[in-house]
């Protein structure tokens, strides 16, 4: 079993600290979502795991090995860092063949991953004719080339069509079910919520959370109840008296913050208000994430700066 | 996900696989493949244009070095060789391509040495083919002035001229790694070689004689114009190429990709 270990990892670019004392472990058998706004240090961390960037201090290892000391690393770790990285003048097949050859992976495997990524038809077309979604699929095909135990994908859903998004989701679930270590970065919360088991959340290069996704959502969202009743103004008054301020949704339902369905049900029963519909509202990953990062001034006040940095680094 | 082999436990020699991978990279990018072919093609085209028309008239000039004149078209071949060296490297410096290469071959020394080996070997092979072919084709139009490979220095000039083209490709490759830009390299080296060859021209100064193209081209003369011998001159070009490749390595081994 191969885990990714990040230990006290720090990376400075000039005066700017992109990654700041990061420590976490990505374990096999589950999909770990790697979250954070643009410029939080996700891509930089992945590059240090792959040894293309050298840490200022600390270590990033795969199964206790420095990536640079793995003899044929594509057989151990498959990564998608940048979908634009394949040279436009090469065909998809030649792009993968050059990578496969360097790690003595048989050429038959190239055709296999092209088939798996849905690119078999266009394998001999130049990459410059590809859409962003097709380049993304090519990058994922490259990551799967060596049948690796560890898969690391940076924003794999970028540019994918709905069919592609479902494909990547099922692929990630399957890779985890096969016992592989899967780390997937994203800034799309709703998308991440569909495939992640574990979350590692970064903000300005620091670790904000490293927990199971369910726990993360529960910890960072307020309970909220949706209720529809016949005499909603009477229920509203009763709830307000009980210290639960309500909010009237457009469709006439009441939204009650900070309570569970059983409390609202009890109040309605005491008042004798007939309830037509009553449900706890699931906290969403997006809301939980926003609650966690709301404190951080940089994200709220200077999103444009953060975006530019990501583009540069 | 089945046919890929198990991770290797016993380390096998990695260099042949990486060299083959680098060859696939060169031949699968149109710009580098075309400049490689151009080393031969441009030279033969120029030879076919120039030698039937003005070849014999040039040979009639007093003090003409018939052997050196035979390689007139190599002036154009060296530009193709520089383009080849530059484009073979610059494809790694676009859109994070180098990160993908390093993810497959994280040992930078291995990746760099393999790439330079492929560029040098292809450059020298194409260069030697070019030198012999253009010599043979050119002399076919020289009539009474024609010289053969049995002419003193001819074999040396053909072989040395081929090696010279390979060295220019390596020189450009090293500079491209240093600058991380093919366009930058071409903008620097092509005016440089053109100015040195055509503007400084016959002006003989010791400093100009030591420049990579001037020194290397001494190998093409029957009677060396400067005090530098033919193989010495080629050796000076080789030192330039080595310096560029080492400077590239100095930058390559440390820089974040």
PDB file of C-alpha atoms in Angstrom, chain A residues 91-98 100-101 105-125 130 137-138 141-142 144-146, chain B residues 1-4:
ATOM      1  CA  UNK A  91      -0.316  13.039 -31.950  1.00  0.00           C
ATOM      2  CA  UNK A  92      -1.862  11.762 -28.739  1.00  0.00           C
ATOM      3  CA  UNK A  93      -0.387   8.358 -29.429  1.00  0.00           C
ATOM      4  CA  UNK A  94       3.157   9.683 -29.884  1.00  0.00           C
ATOM      5  CA  UNK A  95       2.830  11.805 -26.746  1.00  0.00           C
ATOM      6  CA  UNK A  96       1.962   8.733 -24.710  1.00  0.00           C
ATOM      7  CA  UNK A  97       4.438   6.517 -26.577  1.00  0.00           C
ATOM      8  CA  UNK A  98       7.355   8.789 -25.623  1.00  0.00           C
ATOM      9  CA  UNK A 100       5.693   4.859 -22.059  1.00  0.00           C
ATOM     10  CA  UNK A 101       9.004   4.127 -23.777  1.00  0.00           C
ATOM     11  CA  UNK A 105       5.828   0.330 -20.597  1.00  0.00           C
ATOM     12  CA  UNK A 106       4.697  -1.747 -23.610  1.00  0.00           C
ATOM     13  CA  UNK A 107       3.224   0.164 -26.550  1.00  0.00           C
ATOM     14  CA  UNK A 108       0.065  -1.968 -26.299  1.00  0.00           C
ATOM     15  CA  UNK A 109      -0.665  -0.231 -23.022  1.00  0.00           C
ATOM     16  CA  UNK A 110      -0.710   3.126 -24.854  1.00  0.00           C
ATOM     17  CA  UNK A 111      -3.580   1.930 -27.049  1.00  0.00           C
ATOM     18  CA  UNK A 112      -5.307   0.508 -23.995  1.00  0.00           C
ATOM     19  CA  UNK A 113      -5.375   3.814 -22.085  1.00  0.00           C
ATOM     20  CA  UNK A 114      -6.361   5.744 -25.213  1.00  0.00           C
ATOM     21  CA  UNK A 115      -9.305   3.367 -25.538  1.00  0.00           C
ATOM     22  CA  UNK A 116     -10.144   3.786 -21.859  1.00  0.00           C
ATOM     23  CA  UNK A 117     -10.067   7.585 -22.155  1.00  0.00           C
ATOM     24  CA  UNK A 118     -12.306   7.505 -25.209  1.00  0.00           C
ATOM     25  CA  UNK A 119      -9.577   8.822 -27.509  1.00  0.00           C
ATOM     26  CA  UNK A 120      -8.936   5.722 -29.636  1.00  0.00           C
ATOM     27  CA  UNK A 121     -10.635   7.288 -32.650  1.00  0.00           C
ATOM     28  CA  UNK A 122      -8.483  10.415 -32.569  1.00  0.00           C
ATOM     29  CA  UNK A 123      -5.260   8.825 -31.271  1.00  0.00           C
ATOM     30  CA  UNK A 124      -3.376   9.685 -34.454  1.00  0.00           C
ATOM     31  CA  UNK A 125      -4.620  13.262 -34.666  1.00  0.00           C
ATOM     32  CA  UNK A 130      -8.196  18.669 -29.552  1.00  0.00           C
ATOM     33  CA  UNK A 137      -8.764  13.029 -21.242  1.00  0.00           C
ATOM     34  CA  UNK A 138      -5.298  12.678 -22.765  1.00  0.00           C
ATOM     35  CA  UNK A 141      -4.752   8.636 -20.048  1.00  0.00           C
ATOM     36  CA  UNK A 142      -1.111   9.582 -19.404  1.00  0.00           C
ATOM     37  CA  UNK A 144      -3.086   5.781 -16.074  1.00  0.00           C
ATOM     38  CA  UNK A 145      -0.296   4.648 -18.420  1.00  0.00           C
ATOM     39  CA  UNK A 146       1.807   2.756 -15.902  1.00  0.00           C
TER      40      UNK A 146
ATOM     41  CA  UNK B   1      -5.765  -1.828 -16.362  1.00  0.00           C
ATOM     42  CA  UNK B   2      -4.001  -5.102 -16.837  1.00  0.00           C
ATOM     43  CA  UNK B   3      -1.169  -5.337 -19.318  1.00  0.00           C
ATOM     44  CA  UNK B   4       1.260  -2.906 -17.690  1.00  0.00           C
TER      45      UNK B   4
END
